[in-house]
Coordinates of C-alpha atoms in Angstrom, one line a residue:
M1 CA -26.6 -14.7 -7.0
L2 CA -23.1 -13.7 -8.0
D3 CA -22.5 -11.8 -11.3
W4 CA -19.0 -11.9 -12.8
R5 CA -17.3 -10.6 -15.9
A6 CA -14.4 -12.5 -17.4
P7 CA -12.2 -10.9 -20.1
E8 CA -12.5 -12.1 -23.7
V9 CA -9.2 -13.3 -24.9
D10 CA -8.3 -14.7 -28.3
E11 CA -7.4 -18.3 -27.6
G12 CA -5.1 -18.5 -30.6
R13 CA -3.1 -15.6 -29.4
A14 CA -3.0 -17.1 -25.9
S15 CA -1.6 -20.4 -27.4
V16 CA 1.1 -18.5 -29.2
L17 CA 2.2 -16.5 -26.1
A18 CA 2.1 -19.7 -24.0
T19 CA 4.4 -21.5 -26.3
A20 CA 6.7 -18.5 -26.7
I21 CA 7.3 -18.0 -23.0
G22 CA 6.9 -21.5 -21.8
V23 CA 3.7 -21.3 -19.7
R24 CA 0.2 -22.9 -19.7
R25 CA -2.5 -21.3 -21.8
L26 CA -4.4 -20.3 -18.7
T27 CA -1.5 -18.3 -17.5
A28 CA -1.1 -16.7 -20.9
R29 CA -4.7 -15.8 -21.0
I30 CA -4.3 -14.0 -17.6
L31 CA -1.3 -12.1 -18.9
I32 CA -3.0 -11.0 -22.1
A33 CA -6.1 -9.9 -20.1
R34 CA -3.7 -7.6 -18.1
G35 CA -2.3 -6.0 -21.2
L36 CA 0.8 -8.1 -21.3
T37 CA 0.4 -9.2 -24.9
E38 CA 4.0 -9.2 -26.2
E39 CA 6.4 -12.0 -25.6
A40 CA 9.2 -9.7 -24.2
T41 CA 6.9 -7.7 -22.0
A42 CA 5.2 -10.8 -20.5
A43 CA 8.6 -12.5 -19.9
R44 CA 9.9 -9.4 -18.1
F45 CA 6.8 -9.3 -16.0
L46 CA 7.2 -12.9 -14.9
T47 CA 10.9 -12.3 -14.1
P48 CA 11.2 -8.8 -12.6
R49 CA 14.9 -7.7 -12.5
L50 CA 16.5 -4.6 -11.1
A51 CA 18.5 -4.4 -14.3
D52 CA 15.2 -3.6 -16.1
M53 CA 14.5 -0.5 -14.1
R54 CA 14.7 2.7 -16.1
A55 CA 17.4 5.2 -15.4
P56 CA 16.2 8.4 -13.6
A57 CA 17.0 10.6 -16.6
G58 CA 14.4 13.4 -16.6
M59 CA 13.6 13.1 -12.9
A60 CA 13.1 16.8 -12.0
D61 CA 15.5 18.2 -9.4
L62 CA 17.3 14.9 -8.7
D63 CA 20.6 16.3 -9.7
R64 CA 20.0 19.5 -7.8
A65 CA 19.2 17.5 -4.7
V66 CA 22.3 15.3 -5.1
D67 CA 24.5 18.4 -5.5
R68 CA 23.2 20.0 -2.3
I69 CA 23.5 16.8 -0.2
V70 CA 27.0 16.1 -1.4
A71 CA 27.9 19.7 -0.6
A72 CA 26.5 19.2 2.9
L73 CA 28.5 16.0 3.4
D74 CA 31.7 17.7 2.2
A75 CA 31.2 20.7 4.5
R76 CA 30.1 18.4 7.4
Q77 CA 26.8 20.3 7.6
R78 CA 24.1 18.7 9.8
I79 CA 21.3 17.2 7.7
G80 CA 17.7 16.8 9.0
V81 CA 15.5 14.0 7.8
F82 CA 11.7 14.3 8.3
G83 CA 9.1 11.7 7.3
D84 CA 5.3 11.6 7.5
Y85 CA 3.8 9.3 10.1
D86 CA 2.6 6.5 7.9
V87 CA 4.7 3.5 6.7
D88 CA 5.8 5.2 3.5
G89 CA 6.9 8.3 5.4
V90 CA 8.7 6.3 8.1
T91 CA 10.4 3.9 5.7
T92 CA 11.5 6.9 3.5
A93 CA 12.9 8.6 6.6
A94 CA 14.8 5.4 7.6
M95 CA 16.2 5.1 4.0
L96 CA 17.4 8.7 3.9
A97 CA 19.0 8.5 7.4
T98 CA 20.6 5.2 6.6
T99 CA 22.0 6.3 3.3
M100 CA 23.5 9.6 4.5
R101 CA 24.9 8.2 7.7
A102 CA 26.6 5.5 5.6
M103 CA 28.2 8.3 3.6
G104 CA 29.5 10.0 6.7
G105 CA 26.6 12.4 7.2
D106 CA 25.6 14.0 10.5
V107 CA 21.9 13.2 10.4
V108 CA 19.0 14.1 12.7
P109 CA 16.1 11.8 11.8
R110 CA 12.5 12.5 12.9
V111 CA 8.9 11.7 11.8
A112 CA 5.7 13.7 12.1
S113 CA 3.4 13.5 15.1
R114 CA -0.3 13.0 14.4
H115 CA -1.0 15.4 17.2
A116 CA 0.6 18.1 15.2
G117 CA -1.1 17.1 12.0
Y118 CA 0.2 15.4 8.8
G119 CA 3.1 16.9 6.9
L120 CA 5.9 19.3 7.7
G121 CA 4.9 22.1 10.0
V122 CA 6.5 25.5 10.9
A123 CA 7.3 24.2 14.3
D124 CA 9.2 21.2 12.8
V125 CA 11.2 23.6 10.7
A126 CA 12.1 25.7 13.7
R127 CA 13.2 22.6 15.6
F128 CA 15.5 21.5 12.8
S129 CA 16.9 25.0 12.5
A130 CA 17.6 25.1 16.2
D131 CA 19.4 21.8 16.0
G132 CA 21.8 23.4 13.6
C133 CA 20.6 21.7 10.4
A134 CA 21.6 23.4 7.1
V135 CA 19.6 21.0 4.9
L136 CA 16.3 19.2 5.6
V137 CA 15.2 16.3 3.4
T138 CA 11.5 15.4 3.8
G139 CA 9.9 12.0 2.9
D140 CA 6.2 11.5 1.9
C141 CA 5.4 15.1 2.7
G142 CA 6.4 18.7 2.0
T143 CA 4.9 19.2 -1.4
S144 CA 1.8 21.0 0.0
D145 CA 3.4 22.4 3.1
V146 CA 3.7 25.9 1.8
E147 CA 4.0 27.8 5.2
A148 CA 6.7 25.4 6.4
L149 CA 8.7 25.7 3.2
A150 CA 8.5 29.5 3.4
A151 CA 9.6 29.5 7.0
A152 CA 12.6 27.3 6.1
R153 CA 13.6 29.6 3.3
A154 CA 13.4 32.6 5.6
C155 CA 15.7 31.0 8.2
G156 CA 18.2 29.7 5.6
L157 CA 17.3 26.0 5.8
D158 CA 17.4 24.3 2.4
V159 CA 14.6 21.8 2.1
I160 CA 14.7 18.9 -0.4
V161 CA 11.3 17.4 -0.8
I162 CA 10.9 13.7 -1.6
D163 CA 7.2 13.1 -2.2
H164 CA 4.5 11.6 -4.5
H165 CA 1.4 13.5 -3.6
Q166 CA -0.4 15.9 -5.9
I167 CA 1.2 19.2 -6.4
P168 CA -0.8 22.5 -5.7
S169 CA -0.6 25.4 -8.1
G170 CA 2.1 28.0 -7.7
E171 CA 5.8 28.1 -7.1
T172 CA 7.4 26.0 -4.4
A173 CA 9.8 27.4 -1.8
A174 CA 11.6 24.1 -1.6
Y175 CA 15.3 24.0 -2.6
A176 CA 14.5 20.9 -4.6
L177 CA 11.2 19.1 -5.2
I178 CA 11.5 15.5 -6.4
N179 CA 8.0 14.4 -7.1
P180 CA 6.8 12.3 -10.1
H181 CA 3.8 14.6 -10.5
R182 CA 5.7 17.7 -11.4
A183 CA 4.6 19.0 -14.8
D184 CA 8.3 19.2 -15.9
D185 CA 9.2 15.7 -14.6
R186 CA 10.0 13.5 -17.6
F187 CA 10.6 10.2 -15.7
P188 CA 8.0 7.9 -17.5
F189 CA 6.6 6.1 -14.4
K190 CA 4.4 8.2 -12.2
G191 CA 3.4 5.6 -9.7
L192 CA 6.4 5.5 -7.3
A193 CA 5.7 5.8 -3.6
S194 CA 8.0 8.3 -1.7
C195 CA 10.2 5.4 -0.7
G196 CA 10.7 4.5 -4.4
V197 CA 11.7 8.0 -5.2
A198 CA 14.1 7.9 -2.2
F199 CA 15.7 4.7 -3.6
Y200 CA 16.5 6.6 -6.8
L201 CA 18.0 9.4 -4.7
A202 CA 20.1 6.9 -2.7
A203 CA 21.3 5.3 -5.9
A204 CA 22.2 8.7 -7.4
L205 CA 24.2 9.6 -4.3
R206 CA 26.0 6.4 -4.4
A207 CA 26.9 6.8 -8.1
R208 CA 28.2 10.4 -7.4
L209 CA 30.3 9.3 -4.4
R210 CA 31.5 6.0 -5.7
E211 CA 34.8 7.4 -6.8
R212 CA 35.4 8.6 -3.2
G213 CA 35.3 5.0 -2.1
T214 CA 31.8 4.6 -0.6
T215 CA 30.9 1.0 -0.2
F216 CA 27.2 1.6 0.6
D217 CA 24.9 -0.5 -1.5
P218 CA 21.4 1.0 -2.1
R219 CA 20.1 -2.6 -2.6
S220 CA 20.3 -3.0 1.1
L221 CA 17.4 -0.5 1.3
L222 CA 15.0 -2.6 -0.7
D223 CA 13.3 -4.2 2.3
L224 CA 12.2 -0.7 3.3
V225 CA 11.1 0.1 -0.3
A226 CA 8.9 -3.1 -0.3
L227 CA 7.4 -2.1 3.1
G228 CA 6.5 1.4 2.1
S229 CA 5.3 0.6 -1.4
V230 CA 2.9 -2.2 -0.4
A231 CA 1.6 -0.3 2.7
D232 CA 0.9 2.8 0.6
M233 CA -1.0 0.7 -2.0
V234 CA 0.8 2.2 -5.0
P235 CA 0.4 0.2 -8.2
L236 CA 2.6 -2.8 -8.3
V237 CA 3.5 -2.5 -11.9
Q238 CA 6.6 -1.4 -13.8
E239 CA 9.3 0.0 -11.5
N240 CA 7.2 -0.7 -8.4
R241 CA 6.8 -4.3 -9.3
I242 CA 10.6 -4.7 -9.7
L243 CA 11.4 -2.8 -6.5
V244 CA 8.9 -4.8 -4.4
A245 CA 9.8 -8.2 -5.9
A246 CA 13.5 -7.5 -5.1
G247 CA 12.6 -5.9 -1.8
L248 CA 10.6 -9.0 -0.6
R249 CA 13.8 -11.1 -1.1
V250 CA 15.8 -8.7 1.1
L251 CA 12.9 -8.5 3.6
S252 CA 12.8 -12.3 3.8
A253 CA 16.5 -12.4 4.8
R254 CA 15.5 -10.4 8.0
Q255 CA 19.0 -8.8 8.1
R256 CA 17.8 -5.5 9.5
P257 CA 17.4 -6.0 13.3
G258 CA 14.1 -4.1 13.3
I259 CA 12.6 -6.3 10.6
A260 CA 13.7 -9.5 12.4
A261 CA 12.0 -8.1 15.6
L262 CA 8.8 -7.2 13.7
C263 CA 8.6 -10.7 12.2
E264 CA 9.1 -12.3 15.6
A265 CA 6.4 -10.1 17.1
A266 CA 4.0 -10.9 14.3
E267 CA 4.8 -14.6 14.7
I268 CA 5.8 -15.0 11.1
A269 CA 7.5 -18.3 10.5
E270 CA 11.0 -18.4 8.9
G271 CA 10.9 -18.4 5.1
P272 CA 9.9 -16.1 2.3
L273 CA 7.7 -13.2 3.0
D274 CA 5.0 -11.9 0.6
A275 CA 3.0 -8.8 0.1
D276 CA 0.2 -10.1 2.4
D277 CA 2.7 -10.3 5.3
I278 CA 3.4 -6.6 4.8
S279 CA -0.2 -5.6 4.4
F280 CA -1.7 -7.6 7.3
R281 CA 1.1 -8.2 9.8
L282 CA 4.1 -5.8 9.5
A283 CA 2.6 -2.5 8.2
P284 CA -0.2 -2.4 10.8
R285 CA 2.4 -2.6 13.6
L286 CA 4.6 0.1 12.0
N287 CA 1.5 2.3 11.5
A288 CA 0.2 1.8 15.1
A289 CA 2.6 4.3 16.7
G290 CA 1.7 7.1 14.2
R291 CA -2.0 6.3 14.4
L292 CA -2.0 6.9 18.2
G293 CA 0.3 9.9 18.1
E294 CA 4.0 9.6 17.9
A295 CA 5.5 7.6 15.0
Q296 CA 9.0 8.1 16.2
L297 CA 8.9 4.7 17.8
A298 CA 8.3 3.1 14.3
L299 CA 11.4 4.9 13.0
D300 CA 13.4 3.7 16.1
V301 CA 12.5 0.1 15.2
L302 CA 13.7 0.4 11.6
L303 CA 16.9 2.3 12.6
A304 CA 17.7 0.0 15.6
A305 CA 21.4 -1.0 15.5
T306 CA 21.2 -4.2 17.6
P307 CA 18.7 -7.0 18.1
E308 CA 18.2 -6.0 21.7
E309 CA 17.4 -2.4 20.8
A310 CA 15.0 -3.6 18.1
R311 CA 13.2 -6.0 20.4
R312 CA 12.6 -3.3 23.1
A313 CA 11.2 -0.9 20.6
T314 CA 9.1 -3.5 18.9
A315 CA 7.6 -4.7 22.1
E316 CA 6.4 -1.2 22.8
L317 CA 5.2 -0.9 19.2
D318 CA 3.2 -4.1 19.6
E319 CA 1.5 -2.8 22.7
R320 CA 0.5 0.3 20.8
N321 CA -0.9 -1.9 18.0
R322 CA -3.2 -3.8 20.5
E323 CA -4.4 -0.4 21.8
R324 CA -5.0 0.7 18.2
Q325 CA -7.1 -2.4 17.6
R326 CA -9.3 -1.7 20.6
I327 CA -9.9 1.9 19.6
Q328 CA -10.5 0.9 16.0
E329 CA -13.3 -1.5 16.9
E330 CA -15.0 1.2 19.1
V331 CA -14.9 3.8 16.3
W332 CA -16.1 1.2 13.7
T333 CA -19.2 0.4 15.7
A334 CA -20.1 4.0 16.1
A335 CA -19.3 5.0 12.5
L336 CA -21.3 2.1 11.1
A337 CA -24.3 3.3 13.0
V338 CA -24.0 6.8 11.5
A339 CA -23.3 5.4 8.0
E340 CA -26.5 3.4 8.0
T341 CA -28.5 6.6 8.3
H342 CA -26.9 7.8 5.0
A343 CA -26.9 4.4 3.2
A344 CA -28.8 5.8 0.2
D345 CA -26.2 8.4 -0.6
P346 CA -23.7 7.7 -3.5
A347 CA -20.9 8.5 -1.1
L348 CA -20.5 8.4 2.7
V349 CA -19.3 11.2 5.0
V350 CA -19.4 10.4 8.7
G351 CA -17.8 12.1 11.6
A352 CA -18.1 12.7 15.4
E353 CA -16.4 14.2 18.3
G354 CA -14.0 11.8 20.0
W355 CA -13.3 9.5 17.1
H356 CA -9.6 8.9 17.2
P357 CA -8.0 10.5 14.0
G358 CA -5.5 7.7 14.0
V359 CA -7.9 5.1 12.9
V360 CA -10.2 7.0 10.5
G361 CA -8.3 5.8 7.5
I362 CA -8.8 2.2 8.4
I363 CA -12.5 2.8 9.1
A364 CA -12.9 4.6 5.7
A365 CA -11.4 1.6 4.0
R366 CA -13.8 -0.8 5.8
M367 CA -16.7 1.5 4.8
V368 CA -15.7 1.2 1.2
D369 CA -15.5 -2.6 1.5
K370 CA -19.0 -2.8 3.1
F371 CA -20.9 -0.2 1.2
A372 CA -19.0 -0.2 -2.2
R373 CA -18.9 3.6 -2.4
P374 CA -16.4 6.4 -1.6
A375 CA -16.2 7.1 2.1
V376 CA -14.8 9.9 4.3
V377 CA -14.5 9.4 8.1
I378 CA -13.6 12.3 10.3
G379 CA -12.7 12.5 14.0
F380 CA -13.2 15.8 15.8
E381 CA -11.4 17.1 18.9
N382 CA -12.5 20.4 20.4
G383 CA -14.4 21.2 17.2
Q384 CA -11.5 20.6 14.8
G385 CA -11.6 17.5 12.6
R386 CA -9.1 15.4 10.8
G387 CA -10.4 12.9 8.3
S388 CA -9.4 10.2 5.8
A389 CA -11.0 9.3 2.5
R390 CA -10.9 6.0 0.5
T391 CA -12.7 5.3 -2.8
I392 CA -13.8 2.8 -5.4
P393 CA -12.6 2.6 -9.0
G394 CA -13.9 5.5 -11.1
F395 CA -14.0 8.2 -8.4
N396 CA -10.9 10.4 -8.0
L397 CA -10.7 11.6 -4.4
Y398 CA -8.3 14.4 -4.9
E399 CA -10.4 15.9 -7.7
A400 CA -13.5 15.6 -5.5
L401 CA -11.8 17.4 -2.6
V402 CA -10.7 20.2 -4.9
Q403 CA -14.4 20.7 -5.6
C404 CA -15.1 20.7 -1.8
R405 CA -12.1 22.9 -0.8
A406 CA -14.3 25.8 0.3
H407 CA -15.3 23.8 3.4
L408 CA -11.8 22.5 4.2
T409 CA -9.0 24.0 6.2
R410 CA -6.5 21.7 4.5
F411 CA -6.4 18.6 2.2
G412 CA -4.0 16.5 0.3
G413 CA -3.4 13.0 -1.1
H414 CA -4.1 11.4 -4.4
A415 CA -6.8 9.7 -6.4
A416 CA -7.2 6.6 -4.2
A417 CA -6.5 8.0 -0.7
A418 CA -6.6 11.4 0.8
G419 CA -6.8 13.4 4.1
M420 CA -8.4 16.6 5.1
S421 CA -8.9 19.0 8.0
L422 CA -12.1 21.0 8.7
P423 CA -14.0 22.7 11.6
R424 CA -17.0 20.9 13.1
E425 CA -19.4 23.5 11.8
N426 CA -18.4 22.7 8.2
L427 CA -19.2 19.0 8.4
E428 CA -22.7 19.2 6.9
A429 CA -21.8 21.5 4.1
F430 CA -18.8 19.3 3.3
R431 CA -21.0 16.2 3.3
R432 CA -23.4 17.8 0.8
S433 CA -20.6 19.0 -1.4
F434 CA -18.8 15.6 -1.4
V435 CA -22.0 13.6 -2.0
A436 CA -22.9 16.0 -4.9
A437 CA -19.4 15.3 -6.4
A438 CA -20.1 11.6 -6.3
A439 CA -23.6 12.1 -7.7
R440 CA -22.1 13.8 -10.7
T441 CA -19.9 10.8 -11.4
P442 CA -21.4 8.6 -14.1
N443 CA -22.4 5.1 -13.1
L444 CA -20.9 5.4 -9.6
A445 CA -24.0 4.0 -7.9
A446 CA -24.3 1.0 -10.1
R447 CA -22.9 -2.1 -8.5
P448 CA -20.7 -3.6 -11.2
A449 CA -20.2 -7.3 -11.9
L450 CA -17.1 -8.8 -10.3
N451 CA -14.2 -8.7 -12.6
V452 CA -12.5 -12.1 -12.7
D453 CA -9.5 -13.4 -14.7
A454 CA -11.0 -16.6 -16.0
V455 CA -13.8 -19.2 -15.7
V456 CA -12.1 -22.6 -15.3
D457 CA -12.8 -26.2 -14.2
L458 CA -11.2 -27.9 -11.3
A459 CA -9.5 -30.2 -13.8
D460 CA -7.5 -27.2 -15.0
L461 CA -5.8 -26.9 -11.6
D462 CA -2.4 -28.5 -10.9
V463 CA 0.9 -27.7 -9.2
T464 CA 2.3 -26.1 -12.4
I465 CA -0.6 -23.7 -12.7
A466 CA -0.3 -22.7 -9.1
E467 CA 3.4 -22.1 -9.5
E468 CA 2.9 -20.0 -12.7
I469 CA 0.2 -17.9 -11.0
G470 CA 2.6 -17.4 -8.1
R471 CA 5.1 -15.9 -10.6
L472 CA 2.6 -13.0 -11.2
A473 CA 3.2 -11.9 -7.6
P474 CA 3.8 -9.6 -5.8
F475 CA 0.1 -8.9 -5.7
G476 CA -1.5 -5.6 -4.7
A477 CA -2.9 -2.4 -6.3
A478 CA -3.1 -2.7 -10.1
N479 CA -1.9 -6.3 -10.0
A480 CA -4.5 -8.2 -8.0
E481 CA -4.1 -11.9 -7.3
P482 CA -5.9 -13.7 -10.2
L483 CA -9.5 -14.5 -9.5
L484 CA -10.8 -17.8 -11.0
V485 CA -14.5 -18.8 -11.2
F486 CA -15.4 -22.4 -10.7
A487 CA -19.1 -22.7 -11.6
G488 CA -21.4 -25.5 -10.6
V489 CA -18.9 -27.4 -8.4
T490 CA -20.1 -29.7 -5.5
A491 CA -19.2 -29.0 -1.9
Q492 CA -18.4 -32.6 -1.2
S493 CA -17.6 -31.9 2.4
T494 CA -17.6 -28.8 4.6
R495 CA -16.5 -28.1 8.1
R496 CA -15.9 -25.1 10.4
V497 CA -12.3 -24.5 11.4
G498 CA -10.5 -21.9 13.6
Q499 CA -12.2 -18.6 14.3
G500 CA -15.2 -18.6 11.9
H501 CA -13.5 -20.2 8.9
L502 CA -14.9 -22.8 6.5
Q503 CA -12.9 -25.6 5.0
L504 CA -14.3 -27.4 2.0
T505 CA -13.5 -30.2 -0.4
L506 CA -14.8 -29.3 -3.8
A507 CA -15.6 -31.8 -6.6
Q508 CA -16.3 -31.5 -10.3
R509 CA -16.6 -34.3 -12.8
G510 CA -14.0 -36.5 -11.1
S511 CA -11.6 -33.7 -10.1
M512 CA -11.2 -32.5 -6.5
S513 CA -9.6 -29.6 -4.6
D514 CA -9.3 -28.5 -1.1
A515 CA -10.4 -25.0 -0.3
I516 CA -10.5 -22.5 2.6
A517 CA -13.0 -19.7 3.0
F518 CA -11.8 -17.3 5.7
G519 CA -14.5 -15.8 7.8
M520 CA -17.3 -17.6 6.0
A521 CA -18.3 -20.3 8.5
D522 CA -21.8 -18.7 8.5
R523 CA -22.1 -19.3 4.7
D524 CA -21.7 -23.1 4.9
P525 CA -23.7 -24.5 2.0
G526 CA -23.8 -28.0 3.5
N527 CA -22.4 -31.3 2.2
G528 CA -23.5 -32.1 -1.4
A529 CA -24.5 -28.5 -2.3
S530 CA -23.9 -27.1 -5.8
V531 CA -22.0 -23.8 -5.5
D532 CA -20.3 -21.1 -7.6
V533 CA -16.9 -20.2 -6.2
V534 CA -14.6 -17.3 -6.9
A535 CA -11.2 -18.1 -5.6
T536 CA -7.4 -17.7 -5.9
A537 CA -5.1 -20.6 -6.4
E538 CA -2.1 -21.1 -4.2
L539 CA 0.6 -23.8 -3.8
D540 CA 0.3 -25.5 -0.5
T541 CA 3.0 -27.8 1.0
F542 CA 2.0 -30.3 3.7
R543 CA 4.4 -32.9 5.0
G544 CA 6.6 -32.4 1.9
V545 CA 3.7 -32.9 -0.5
R546 CA 3.0 -30.0 -2.8
R547 CA -0.6 -29.5 -4.0
T548 CA -2.9 -26.7 -5.0
R549 CA -5.4 -25.1 -2.6
L550 CA -8.1 -22.6 -3.3
K551 CA -8.7 -19.5 -1.2
I552 CA -12.3 -18.7 -1.6
R553 CA -13.3 -15.0 -2.0
H554 CA -16.9 -15.5 -2.9
L555 CA -19.2 -18.4 -2.3
H556 CA -22.8 -18.6 -3.5
P557 CA -25.5 -21.2 -4.4
S558 CA -24.9 -22.2 -8.0
R559 CA -26.9 -20.5 -10.8
H560 CA -25.8 -23.4 -13.1
T561 CA -27.8 -26.2 -11.4

């Protein structure tokens, strides 16, 4: 039996909002339930515009960073760019390199190697210094890289850190640190990914250099902002929502050779792209290189100057992605067996020698999906482990790792995702400490009812509703695609399609709707069964005819029969 919880919304208030902004009452109820109660706020949400982004006034060290970069451009000093090896890091590096090259800069762009560990290392600093760089700009790393920053200061290399990870205590050796989590940062939105912070830096550079005749338009970077923000699962609200909505339009144009090549490799048809295309088709390919070792190939794809260059790099990237998938399934099978032995724990910590560190983040996310509890997965090589953690609502990973820091060599991240390093002999002590932190969290073990947006009838569905729900996109963290409950509907017909999918025709009091349940062929209720369905509604166009279709997320025998 499926338990759900729908928000209580004042119907009179919903009617007033619906009339004011010109939407159906169901759409207004969804908006109100998400805290968008005022007419102006709801209207802006439905029509995100770059003009509504707040100016970066109060963004700590932004002006200092712009001053130093402009001075480097004027003096023709070489500028290093360094990004972490995930999609946010790679897109940030690509944005920084593109921006400063467009402004005449001599730029050396690189990204981290997983073999060397995440973040900026002392060896990376030495290499940029040997290359003659006077300034180094990091993306999605640097905040916690204390030793590397100290080494850079010692050799006269000015480091500008662009990051969004939690900030450790103590002074930084960075020349400038642009990070929304600084205590003295007064920019009101704290949810930007590093690529979002880099967009503000690019815009500030363009504003400073506009009088000198630069024609560079930062809006050309928005495809990279969308890629990095969605892949890093930052909350798609406020500035992030605006950036990603605009970025998806730029991404859909496929003007960057690397983006066109990635879409071709992923077999994405011409037309608009959405956040799911990033999450499930583009980001995994870009991540594949970094997961297996060297992420430079992903950066090469995004910086490719010609279609031919982009296709060559993307073909190699696609091969790495297939290898990543093979390794991932091997580790998943082994990790699942270990997790089953700890299934009673309020949090899972699993690790073994030989598990590839490049896939542990994916495995941790799958553990959370399967067991509905925080999970840490660690791969060890020669006794040294690197792991990734993912969580559920209500459990802050960064705070938990702070409590476990005595067992860790290094850790970093934020509330929803984190990474750590530790020796093999510390695994059991770390497991006990992490599980204890979870046990101290109130109500963590309780499996909550599913939060849905509304309980509706099939008669409530039509093309207009599907269009209006589509206006709530882009969907992702903090702005999930609306979940609708259809209780006591009849599965008028069912059939298996594709690789384990279930296609249904649902009926309820004379109304009907087509539906698809991906991966649920083994849950076929049979023709005529009464079922409760939790689904999202989308607009489907077939042979020029527009209609609604349900994508089923949960399917159970009805408790209303």
